Short mmCIF file of C-alpha atoms in Angstrom, two decimals:
data_model
loop_
_atom_site.label_atom_id
_atom_site.label_comp_id
_atom_site.label_asym_id
_atom_site.label_seq_id
_atom_site.Cartn_x
_atom_site.Cartn_y
_atom_site.Cartn_z
CA MET G 1 -62.83 -62.80 37.55
CA ARG G 2 -64.49 -63.03 40.97
CA LEU G 3 -68.28 -62.94 41.10
CA HIS G 4 -70.25 -61.40 43.93
CA PRO G 5 -71.71 -64.25 46.06
CA LEU G 6 -75.26 -63.09 45.33
CA ALA G 7 -74.56 -63.07 41.59
CA ALA G 8 -73.04 -66.55 41.79
CA ASP G 9 -76.09 -67.86 43.67
CA GLY G 10 -78.32 -66.22 41.07
CA LEU G 11 -76.52 -68.06 38.27
CA ILE G 12 -76.83 -71.36 40.15
CA ALA G 13 -80.54 -70.80 40.71
CA ALA G 14 -81.01 -69.96 37.02
CA ALA G 15 -79.14 -73.11 36.00
CA LEU G 16 -81.24 -75.33 38.28
CA THR G 17 -84.44 -73.68 36.98
CA THR G 18 -83.36 -74.43 33.43
CA VAL G 19 -82.67 -78.08 34.30
CA ALA G 20 -86.04 -78.37 36.05
CA VAL G 21 -87.84 -76.87 33.03
CA LEU G 22 -86.12 -79.32 30.67
CA LEU G 23 -87.05 -82.23 32.90
CA GLY G 24 -90.61 -80.95 33.25
CA THR G 25 -91.10 -81.15 29.50
CA GLU G 26 -90.26 -84.88 29.71
CA ALA G 27 -92.85 -85.63 32.41
CA VAL G 28 -95.42 -87.05 30.00
CA ALA G 29 -92.82 -89.30 28.36
CA GLN G 30 -91.99 -90.68 31.82
CA GLY G 31 -95.63 -91.50 32.52
CA TRP G 32 -96.45 -88.50 34.69
CA PRO G 33 -99.06 -85.75 34.19
CA ALA G 34 -98.02 -82.76 32.12
CA LEU G 35 -97.01 -79.70 34.13
CA ASP G 36 -99.70 -77.01 34.20
CA PRO G 37 -99.25 -73.34 35.24
CA LEU G 38 -99.58 -74.27 38.93
CA ALA G 39 -96.85 -76.89 38.58
CA TRP G 40 -94.55 -74.45 36.77
CA THR G 41 -95.15 -71.92 39.54
CA LEU G 42 -94.15 -74.50 42.14
CA VAL G 43 -91.04 -75.38 40.11
CA ALA G 44 -90.04 -71.70 40.15
CA LEU G 45 -90.64 -71.53 43.91
CA LEU G 46 -88.41 -74.61 44.32
CA THR G 47 -85.38 -73.11 42.59
CA LEU G 48 -85.52 -69.30 42.51
CA PRO G 49 -85.33 -68.84 46.33
CA LEU G 50 -81.88 -70.44 46.13
CA VAL G 51 -80.59 -66.96 45.20
CA LEU G 52 -80.75 -66.24 48.95
CA ARG G 53 -79.43 -69.61 50.08
CA THR G 54 -76.20 -68.28 51.62
CA ARG G 55 -77.94 -65.39 53.39
CA ALA G 56 -80.79 -67.38 54.97
CA PRO G 57 -79.91 -71.06 54.44
CA VAL G 58 -82.33 -72.58 56.96
CA THR G 59 -85.28 -70.43 55.86
CA VAL G 60 -84.65 -71.21 52.20
CA CYS G 61 -84.30 -74.92 52.98
CA LEU G 62 -87.64 -75.02 54.83
CA ALA G 63 -89.38 -73.02 52.10
CA VAL G 64 -88.25 -75.19 49.19
CA HIS G 65 -89.08 -78.39 51.08
CA ALA G 66 -92.55 -77.08 51.79
CA CYS G 67 -93.05 -76.27 48.10
CA TRP G 68 -91.68 -79.68 47.12
CA ALA G 69 -94.11 -81.41 49.47
CA VAL G 70 -97.02 -79.50 47.90
CA TYR G 71 -95.68 -80.32 44.43
CA VAL G 72 -95.52 -84.04 45.26
CA THR G 73 -98.96 -84.00 46.90
CA LEU G 74 -100.50 -82.65 43.68
CA GLY G 75 -99.19 -85.71 41.85
CA TYR G 76 -96.46 -84.21 39.66
CA TRP G 77 -93.16 -85.93 38.79
CA PRO G 78 -91.07 -85.58 42.02
CA VAL G 79 -87.71 -85.66 40.24
CA VAL G 80 -88.39 -82.26 38.63
CA GLY G 81 -88.45 -80.55 42.01
CA SER G 82 -85.71 -82.53 43.79
CA PHE G 83 -82.68 -80.39 42.84
CA GLY G 84 -83.64 -77.31 44.85
CA PRO G 85 -84.10 -79.15 48.18
CA MET G 86 -80.86 -81.09 47.68
CA LEU G 87 -78.84 -77.91 47.13
CA ALA G 88 -80.58 -76.28 50.09
CA VAL G 89 -79.54 -79.14 52.39
CA TYR G 90 -75.94 -78.91 51.17
CA THR G 91 -75.95 -75.17 51.83
CA VAL G 92 -77.21 -75.61 55.39
CA ALA G 93 -74.52 -78.26 56.03
CA SER G 94 -71.80 -75.94 54.71
CA LEU G 95 -72.88 -72.89 56.73
CA ARG G 96 -74.62 -74.06 59.89
CA PRO G 97 -73.73 -76.36 62.83
CA THR G 98 -73.99 -80.12 62.51
CA ARG G 99 -77.23 -80.41 64.50
CA THR G 100 -79.07 -77.96 62.23
CA ALA G 101 -77.68 -79.66 59.12
CA ALA G 102 -78.76 -83.08 60.43
CA ALA G 103 -82.33 -81.84 60.96
CA CYS G 104 -82.50 -80.52 57.38
CA ALA G 105 -81.07 -83.80 56.05
CA VAL G 106 -83.78 -85.72 57.92
CA LEU G 107 -86.37 -83.37 56.40
CA LEU G 108 -85.05 -84.14 52.90
CA ALA G 109 -85.19 -87.87 53.63
CA GLY G 110 -88.76 -87.59 54.91
CA VAL G 111 -90.04 -85.72 51.86
CA TRP G 112 -88.13 -88.13 49.60
CA ILE G 113 -89.87 -91.16 51.20
CA TYR G 114 -93.21 -89.33 51.04
CA ALA G 115 -92.66 -88.79 47.30
CA GLY G 116 -91.94 -92.50 46.91
CA LEU G 117 -95.14 -93.42 48.71
CA ARG G 118 -97.14 -91.00 46.56
CA SER G 119 -95.60 -92.39 43.40
CA ASP G 120 -96.66 -95.94 44.22
CA THR G 121 -93.91 -97.37 42.00
CA GLY G 122 -93.44 -100.54 44.02
CA SER G 123 -89.68 -99.99 44.49
CA MET G 124 -89.65 -98.58 48.00
CA ALA G 125 -86.34 -100.27 48.79
CA SER G 126 -84.65 -98.14 46.15
CA VAL G 127 -86.50 -95.05 47.36
CA ALA G 128 -85.45 -95.73 50.96
CA GLY G 129 -81.83 -96.20 49.89
CA GLN G 130 -81.89 -92.89 48.04
CA ALA G 131 -83.60 -91.18 50.97
CA VAL G 132 -80.71 -92.25 53.22
CA GLY G 133 -77.81 -91.99 50.76
CA PHE G 134 -78.44 -88.61 49.19
CA PRO G 135 -78.90 -86.66 52.46
CA LEU G 136 -75.82 -88.33 53.96
CA VAL G 137 -73.66 -87.46 50.94
CA LEU G 138 -74.94 -83.89 50.86
CA TRP G 139 -74.37 -83.47 54.60
CA ARG G 140 -70.83 -84.85 54.30
CA PHE G 141 -69.90 -82.59 51.39
CA GLY G 142 -71.35 -79.58 53.18
CA TYR G 143 -69.47 -80.45 56.38
CA VAL G 144 -66.17 -80.72 54.50
CA ALA G 145 -66.85 -77.38 52.80
CA ARG G 146 -67.58 -75.73 56.15
CA ARG G 147 -64.42 -77.12 57.76
CA THR G 148 -62.36 -76.05 54.77
CA GLY G 149 -63.76 -72.53 55.01
CA GLU G 150 -63.00 -72.35 58.73
CA LEU G 151 -59.43 -73.56 58.20
CA THR G 152 -58.96 -71.07 55.36
CA LEU G 153 -60.08 -68.19 57.56
CA ARG G 154 -57.80 -69.36 60.35
CA LEU G 155 -54.87 -69.65 57.95
CA ARG G 156 -55.46 -66.15 56.61
CA ALA G 157 -55.59 -64.76 60.14
CA GLU G 158 -52.33 -66.51 61.02
CA GLN G 159 -50.68 -65.23 57.84
CA ALA G 160 -51.82 -61.68 58.57
CA ASP G 161 -50.52 -61.93 62.13
CA ARG G 162 -47.20 -63.33 60.90
CA ALA G 163 -46.89 -60.51 58.38
CA ARG G 164 -47.52 -57.94 61.12
CA ARG G 165 -44.84 -59.52 63.29
CA GLU G 166 -42.37 -59.56 60.40
CA VAL G 167 -42.98 -55.88 59.68
CA ALA G 168 -42.60 -55.06 63.37
CA GLU G 169 -39.33 -57.00 63.62
CA GLU G 170 -37.96 -55.30 60.53
CA ARG G 171 -38.89 -51.88 61.86
CA VAL G 172 -37.12 -52.68 65.12
CA ARG G 173 -33.96 -53.62 63.26
CA ILE G 174 -34.09 -50.42 61.20
CA ALA G 175 -34.64 -48.33 64.33
CA ARG G 176 -31.63 -49.89 66.00
CA GLU G 177 -29.47 -49.06 63.01
CA LEU G 178 -30.72 -45.47 63.01
CA HIS G 179 -29.51 -45.19 66.60
CA ASP G 180 -25.94 -45.15 65.29
CA VAL G 181 -26.73 -42.41 62.79
CA VAL G 182 -28.16 -40.18 65.51
CA ALA G 183 -25.22 -40.94 67.81
CA HIS G 184 -22.84 -39.87 65.03
CA HIS G 185 -24.64 -36.54 64.61
CA ILE G 186 -24.60 -35.88 68.34
CA ALA G 187 -20.86 -36.56 68.48
CA VAL G 188 -20.27 -34.11 65.61
CA ILE G 189 -22.38 -31.47 67.34
CA ASN G 190 -20.47 -31.96 70.57
CA VAL G 191 -17.08 -31.58 68.88
CA GLN G 192 -18.11 -28.57 66.81
CA ALA G 193 -19.69 -26.87 69.81
CA GLY G 194 -16.45 -27.24 71.73
CA LEU G 195 -14.50 -25.84 68.79
CA ALA G 196 -16.85 -22.87 68.42
CA ARG G 197 -16.54 -22.01 72.09
CA PHE G 198 -12.75 -22.29 71.95
CA VAL G 199 -12.33 -19.95 68.93
CA PHE G 200 -15.36 -17.74 69.54
CA ARG G 201 -13.27 -14.63 70.35
CA SER G 202 -10.11 -15.34 68.36
CA ASP G 203 -11.42 -16.74 65.05
CA ALA G 204 -14.98 -15.67 64.22
CA ARG G 205 -14.93 -17.33 60.78
CA THR G 206 -14.07 -20.75 62.20
CA ALA G 207 -16.71 -20.29 64.88
CA ARG G 208 -19.37 -19.50 62.28
CA GLU G 209 -18.37 -22.57 60.21
CA ALA G 210 -18.63 -24.71 63.32
CA LEU G 211 -22.07 -23.30 64.08
CA ASP G 212 -23.17 -23.96 60.48
CA THR G 213 -22.01 -27.55 60.87
CA ILE G 214 -23.90 -27.84 64.15
CA GLU G 215 -27.05 -26.52 62.48
CA GLY G 216 -26.89 -29.03 59.62
CA ALA G 217 -25.99 -31.98 61.83
CA SER G 218 -28.68 -31.16 64.38
CA GLY G 219 -31.32 -30.89 61.65
CA GLU G 220 -30.40 -34.26 60.18
CA ALA G 221 -30.19 -35.80 63.65
CA LEU G 222 -33.67 -34.54 64.51
CA ALA G 223 -35.07 -36.01 61.30
CA GLU G 224 -33.46 -39.37 62.01
CA LEU G 225 -34.60 -39.22 65.63
CA ARG G 226 -38.21 -38.61 64.62
CA ARG G 227 -38.14 -41.66 62.39
CA MET G 228 -36.55 -43.82 65.06
CA LEU G 229 -38.89 -42.70 67.82
CA GLY G 230 -41.86 -43.32 65.56
CA LEU G 231 -40.78 -46.92 65.10
CA LEU G 232 -39.92 -47.47 68.76
CA ARG G 233 -43.21 -45.92 69.87
CA ALA G 234 -45.05 -48.42 67.69
CA ASP G 235 -43.02 -51.45 68.68
CA GLY G 236 -42.07 -50.72 72.28
CA VAL G 237 -38.44 -51.79 71.86
CA GLN G 238 -35.40 -50.29 73.51
CA GLY G 239 -31.70 -50.76 72.99
CA ALA G 240 -29.34 -50.71 70.02
CA ASP G 241 -26.64 -52.84 68.47
CA GLY G 242 -23.90 -50.22 68.64
CA ALA G 243 -22.35 -51.14 65.25
CA PRO G 244 -21.44 -48.27 62.89
CA ALA G 245 -23.91 -47.80 60.06
CA PRO G 246 -22.46 -48.50 56.59
CA GLY G 247 -22.67 -45.94 53.81
CA LEU G 248 -22.25 -45.55 50.07
CA ASP G 249 -18.46 -45.53 50.33
CA GLN G 250 -18.65 -49.22 51.26
CA LEU G 251 -20.55 -50.33 48.15
CA ASP G 252 -17.26 -51.34 46.47
CA GLU G 253 -16.43 -53.66 49.36
CA MET G 254 -19.88 -55.23 49.18
CA VAL G 255 -19.63 -55.78 45.42
CA THR G 256 -16.22 -57.42 45.89
CA ARG G 257 -17.64 -59.81 48.47
CA VAL G 258 -20.52 -60.76 46.15
CA ARG G 259 -18.09 -61.42 43.28
CA THR G 260 -16.26 -63.92 45.44
CA GLY G 261 -19.59 -65.71 45.88
CA GLY G 262 -19.75 -66.49 42.16
CA VAL G 263 -21.89 -63.60 40.89
CA GLY G 264 -20.39 -61.17 38.41
CA VAL G 265 -21.38 -57.68 39.60
CA GLU G 266 -20.76 -54.39 37.84
CA LEU G 267 -21.03 -51.15 39.83
CA ARG G 268 -21.83 -47.96 37.92
CA VAL G 269 -22.19 -44.47 39.33
CA THR G 270 -23.84 -41.76 37.21
CA GLY G 271 -24.30 -38.12 37.98
CA THR G 272 -22.14 -36.04 40.30
CA PRO G 273 -21.68 -37.72 43.70
CA ARG G 274 -22.58 -35.47 46.61
CA PRO G 275 -22.79 -35.89 50.38
CA LEU G 276 -25.98 -37.55 51.58
CA PRO G 277 -27.39 -37.93 55.09
CA PRO G 278 -26.17 -41.12 56.81
CA GLY G 279 -29.73 -42.42 57.09
CA VAL G 280 -30.27 -42.17 53.32
CA GLN G 281 -26.90 -43.83 52.69
CA LEU G 282 -27.82 -46.61 55.10
CA CYS G 283 -31.13 -47.16 53.31
CA VAL G 284 -29.44 -47.41 49.90
CA TYR G 285 -26.72 -49.68 51.27
CA ARG G 286 -29.16 -52.11 52.90
CA VAL G 287 -31.39 -52.33 49.83
CA VAL G 288 -28.38 -53.08 47.59
CA GLN G 289 -27.14 -55.59 50.14
CA GLU G 290 -30.47 -57.42 50.28
CA ALA G 291 -30.88 -57.38 46.49
CA LEU G 292 -27.40 -58.85 45.89
CA THR G 293 -28.01 -61.44 48.63
CA ASN G 294 -31.14 -62.51 46.79
CA VAL G 295 -29.12 -62.83 43.58
CA LEU G 296 -26.67 -65.12 45.36
CA LYS G 297 -29.48 -67.25 46.78
CA HIS G 298 -32.02 -67.35 43.97
CA ALA G 299 -29.98 -66.74 40.79
CA PRO G 300 -26.64 -68.57 41.16
CA GLY G 301 -24.20 -67.84 38.36
CA ALA G 302 -26.13 -64.78 37.19
CA GLU G 303 -24.59 -61.51 36.03
CA ALA G 304 -25.74 -58.54 38.11
CA ALA G 305 -25.48 -54.79 37.75
CA VAL G 306 -25.71 -52.09 40.41
CA GLU G 307 -26.31 -48.54 39.19
CA LEU G 308 -26.23 -45.58 41.56
CA ALA G 309 -27.57 -42.39 39.98
CA TYR G 310 -27.36 -38.91 41.51
CA ARG G 311 -30.13 -36.71 40.15
CA ALA G 312 -31.47 -33.31 41.07
CA GLY G 313 -33.39 -33.73 44.31
CA GLU G 314 -33.12 -37.51 44.46
CA VAL G 315 -30.83 -40.50 44.37
CA THR G 316 -31.72 -43.73 42.56
CA VAL G 317 -30.17 -47.16 42.85
CA SER G 318 -31.10 -50.20 40.78
CA VAL G 319 -29.94 -53.80 41.09
CA THR G 320 -30.68 -56.13 38.16
CA ASP G 321 -29.67 -59.65 37.19
CA ASP G 322 -30.14 -61.81 34.10
CA GLY G 323 -31.46 -64.89 35.92
CA PRO G 324 -29.83 -68.12 37.13
CA VAL G 325 -27.49 -70.09 34.90
CA GLU G 326 -28.93 -73.35 33.59
CA GLY G 327 -27.77 -76.35 35.57
CA LEU G 328 -27.50 -74.47 38.86
CA ASP G 329 -30.32 -74.95 41.33
CA PRO G 330 -31.64 -71.76 42.90
CA VAL G 331 -33.14 -71.74 46.36
CA THR G 332 -36.85 -72.54 46.12
CA PRO G 333 -39.40 -70.15 47.64
CA ALA G 334 -40.11 -72.60 50.44
CA GLU G 335 -36.42 -72.47 51.45
CA ARG G 336 -36.07 -68.72 51.46
CA GLY G 337 -35.29 -67.18 54.78
CA GLY G 338 -35.58 -63.69 56.18
CA HIS G 339 -37.94 -60.92 55.25
CA GLY G 340 -35.84 -59.00 52.75
CA LEU G 341 -38.63 -57.69 50.56
CA ILE G 342 -40.53 -56.43 53.58
CA GLY G 343 -37.38 -54.70 54.79
CA MET G 344 -36.83 -53.00 51.44
CA ARG G 345 -40.36 -51.62 51.36
CA GLU G 346 -40.21 -50.45 54.97
CA ARG G 347 -36.91 -48.64 54.40
CA ALA G 348 -38.20 -46.91 51.29
CA LYS G 349 -41.36 -45.84 53.13
CA LEU G 350 -39.32 -44.61 56.08
CA TYR G 351 -37.41 -42.11 53.92
CA GLY G 352 -40.32 -41.07 51.71
CA GLY G 353 -39.07 -43.01 48.69
CA THR G 354 -40.45 -45.56 46.28
CA ILE G 355 -39.26 -49.05 45.40
CA LEU G 356 -40.12 -51.39 42.54
CA VAL G 357 -39.37 -55.10 42.92
CA GLY G 358 -40.17 -57.87 40.46
CA PRO G 359 -39.16 -59.90 37.39
CA ARG G 360 -38.01 -58.06 34.28
CA SER G 361 -39.54 -58.52 30.83
CA GLU G 362 -36.13 -59.30 29.35
CA GLY G 363 -35.46 -61.95 31.99
CA GLY G 364 -34.05 -61.97 35.49
CA PHE G 365 -35.06 -59.83 38.43
CA GLY G 366 -34.82 -56.17 39.30
CA VAL G 367 -34.96 -53.81 42.26
CA ARG G 368 -35.17 -50.03 41.82
CA LEU G 369 -35.12 -47.63 44.78
CA THR G 370 -35.67 -43.87 44.49
CA LEU G 371 -35.13 -41.62 47.51
CA PRO G 372 -35.59 -37.85 47.74
CA THR G 373 -32.50 -36.03 48.99
CA PRO G 374 -32.68 -33.30 51.64
CA VAL G 375 -32.50 -29.67 50.60
CA GLN G 376 -29.04 -29.27 52.15
CA ALA G 377 -27.68 -32.19 50.10
CA ALA G 378 -29.30 -30.91 46.91
CA ARG G 379 -27.68 -27.52 47.40
CA ARG G 380 -24.27 -29.12 47.74
CA GLY G 381 -24.80 -30.96 44.41
CA ASP G 382 -24.92 -27.92 42.12
CA ALA G 383 -24.15 -29.62 38.83
CA VAL G 384 -25.78 -32.94 38.02
CA THR G 385 -24.89 -34.72 34.80
CA GLU G 386 -26.49 -37.96 33.64
#
């Protein structure tokens, strides 16, 4: 549970007030005057302002030191009021530049020596040592805390920038693959348009079928093109690999390759298979490919299962494994390469789907991708059985 900074400072101030009250009750036993209402008021003013120590560290530090000086001047036991100023100096050192922190440390040392002179205990050497040692230790701890905070913020910024670059790179790769899908649709349109023109007068039925094919292919091509241009517009990348995009008919080949790598994989298809847009097939193929690659890397010797389910209006694919075999060393997180999980999420988002990735309660790991299928594909899959 994370506390709000103001609430945390309030708890610290309450704790220091409690300690000061307990010490104040022992003042008489230590040979000092008993604390009267004025003294208790000064004790409260020494600790309660620490609630605002992170919001106005210098102001709080000056205020509590002023109250401590008044408290010491009135002849009360100095130790009771020392905790507030010490925490205030640490806070200034952890939040403000070194010069400001040094000035507050000198102020603490000066009031500490003044308290020793007012006490007239005869051990000024010890008082002087404390007046030098305590401020130095508090300044050093505060400085280390400030440097640690700065490095943490810098690390978070670098991690956020690295994550943005990884997402951008993955989107570029996806956009390049979609280039092939669009090129395929354009080629189909070109061929069918030529056929329709050739048989336009002699075979009206064939011409209509060609035009229907052109309509479906052009609609899917436009959808893929919108996705690709959206990515390229964001990333400013041009060019393409030119390799044909794989589809669901190549899942068997992929599973065979993974089996040769030492992972037993079972491929199951449920429902009635139906034609799907190349972009959707590519998304499913890449997610299965990345999931099985992770099984090879992080769960050697595991048994995996790939299930492709055709449902009304959607297609679902899940890849699960039962975890690595004992005695075989998986790749540790520090050795993992690539940005597979980012790629999976970006692909699912690109096609309006959802993806769940994580460990399973029964052991092992699982990936489940659900993609909506276009209206044209759903119409072609009339009967769906589970």
